């Protein structure tokens, strides 16, 4: 029998979205790799005009 590996296991983390400055908390164990943006929409908006936003 093969051992079950936890390849898609991520610890919970909190961060502030670069675009909308909202606090985001990811769920532990979920397949959630977000580290900078709260959603795909915020990511697209940020990369259209990155110079518009301050670095944190």
Coordinates of N, CA and C in Angstrom, one line a residue:
X1 N 0.8 -1.2 0.0 CA 0.0 0.0 0.0 C 0.9 1.2 0.0
X2 N 0.4 2.3 -0.7 CA 1.1 3.5 -0.7 C 0.7 4.4 0.4
X3 N 1.6 5.2 0.9 CA 1.3 6.1 2.0 C 0.6 7.3 1.4
X4 N -0.4 7.9 2.1 CA -1.0 9.1 1.7 C -0.2 10.3 2.0
X5 N 0.1 11.1 1.0 CA 0.9 12.3 1.3 C 0.0 13.5 1.3
X6 N 0.4 14.5 2.0 CA -0.4 15.7 2.1 C 0.2 16.8 1.1
X7 N 0.1 16.5 -0.2 CA 0.7 17.4 -1.1 C -0.1 18.8 -1.2
X8 N -1.4 18.7 -1.1 CA -2.2 19.9 -1.2 C -2.6 20.5 0.1
X9 N -1.8 20.2 1.1 CA -2.1 20.7 2.5 C -1.4 22.0 2.7
X10 N -2.2 23.1 3.0 CA -1.6 24.4 3.3 C -2.0 24.9 4.7
X11 N -1.1 25.5 5.4 CA -1.4 26.0 6.7 C -2.2 27.3 6.5
X12 N -3.0 27.7 7.5 CA -3.8 28.9 7.4 C -2.8 30.1 7.5
X13 N -3.2 31.2 6.8 CA -2.4 32.4 6.9 C -3.3 33.6 6.7
X14 N -2.8 34.7 7.2 CA -3.5 35.9 7.1 C -2.6 37.0 6.4
X15 N -3.2 37.8 5.5 CA -2.4 38.8 4.8 C -3.4 39.9 4.4
X16 N -2.9 41.0 4.0 CA -3.7 42.1 3.5 C -3.6 42.2 2.0
X17 N -4.7 42.2 1.3 CA -4.8 42.3 -0.2 C -4.1 43.5 -0.7
X18 N -3.2 43.4 -1.7 CA -2.5 44.5 -2.2 C -3.4 45.5 -2.9
X19 N -4.5 45.1 -3.5 CA -5.3 45.9 -4.3 C -6.4 46.6 -3.4
X20 N -7.2 45.9 -2.6 CA -8.3 46.5 -1.9 C -8.0 46.7 -0.4
X21 N -6.8 46.3 0.0 CA -6.3 46.5 1.4 C -7.3 45.8 2.4
X22 N -7.8 44.7 2.1 CA -8.7 44.0 3.0 C -8.0 42.8 3.6
X23 N -8.3 42.6 4.9 CA -7.6 41.5 5.6 C -8.2 40.1 5.1
X24 N -7.3 39.2 4.8 CA -7.8 37.9 4.2 C -7.2 36.8 5.1
X25 N -8.0 35.8 5.5 CA -7.6 34.7 6.3 C -7.9 33.4 5.5
X26 N -6.9 32.6 5.1 CA -7.2 31.4 4.4 C -7.5 30.3 5.4
X27 N -8.1 29.2 4.9 CA -8.5 28.1 5.7 C -7.4 27.0 5.7
X28 N -7.1 26.5 6.9 CA -6.1 25.5 7.0 C -6.5 24.2 6.3
X29 N -5.6 23.6 5.5 CA -5.9 22.3 4.9 C -6.6 22.4 3.5
X30 N -7.1 23.6 3.2 CA -7.8 23.7 1.9 C -6.8 24.0 0.8
X31 N -7.2 23.7 -0.4 CA -6.3 23.9 -1.5 C -6.4 25.4 -1.9
X32 N -5.8 26.2 -1.1 CA -5.9 27.7 -1.2 C -4.5 28.3 -1.1
X33 N -4.0 28.7 -2.3 CA -2.6 29.2 -2.4 C -2.5 30.7 -2.4
X34 N -3.6 31.4 -2.0 CA -3.5 32.9 -2.1 C -2.5 33.4 -1.1
X35 N -1.7 34.4 -1.5 CA -0.7 35.0 -0.6 C -0.7 36.5 -0.8
X36 N -1.2 37.1 -1.9 CA -1.1 38.5 -2.1 C -2.5 39.2 -2.3
X37 N -3.4 38.5 -3.0 CA -4.7 39.1 -3.4 C -5.8 38.3 -2.9
X38 N -6.9 38.9 -2.6 CA -8.1 38.2 -2.0 C -8.9 37.5 -3.1
X39 N -8.8 37.9 -4.4 CA -9.5 37.2 -5.4 C -8.7 37.4 -6.8
X40 N -9.2 36.7 -7.8 CA -8.6 36.9 -9.1 C -8.9 38.3 -9.7
X41 N -10.1 38.8 -9.3 CA -10.5 40.1 -9.8 C -9.5 41.2 -9.3
X42 N -9.2 41.1 -8.0 CA -8.2 42.1 -7.4 C -6.8 41.9 -8.1
X43 N -6.4 40.7 -8.4 CA -5.2 40.5 -9.0 C -5.1 41.1 -10.4
X44 N -6.2 40.9 -11.2 CA -6.2 41.5 -12.5 C -6.2 43.1 -12.4
X45 N -7.0 43.6 -11.5 CA -7.1 45.1 -11.4 C -5.7 45.7 -11.0
X46 N -5.0 45.0 -10.1 CA -3.7 45.4 -9.6 C -2.7 45.4 -10.8
X47 N -2.6 44.4 -11.6 CA -1.6 44.2 -12.6 C -1.9 45.1 -13.8
X48 N -3.1 45.6 -14.0 CA -3.4 46.6 -15.1 C -2.7 47.9 -14.8
X49 N -2.7 48.3 -13.5 CA -2.1 49.6 -13.1 C -1.3 49.5 -11.8
X50 N -0.1 48.7 -11.8 CA 0.6 48.5 -10.6 C 1.2 49.7 -10.0
X51 N 1.6 50.7 -10.8 CA 2.2 51.9 -10.3 C 1.2 52.8 -9.5
X52 N -0.1 52.5 -9.7 CA -1.1 53.3 -9.0 C -1.2 53.0 -7.5
X53 N -0.7 51.9 -7.1 CA -0.8 51.4 -5.7 C 0.5 51.5 -5.0
X54 N 0.5 51.9 -3.7 CA 1.7 51.9 -2.9 C 2.2 50.5 -2.5
X55 N 3.5 50.4 -2.3 CA 4.0 49.1 -1.8 C 3.8 49.1 -0.3
X56 N 3.5 48.0 0.2 CA 3.3 47.8 1.7 C 4.4 47.1 2.3

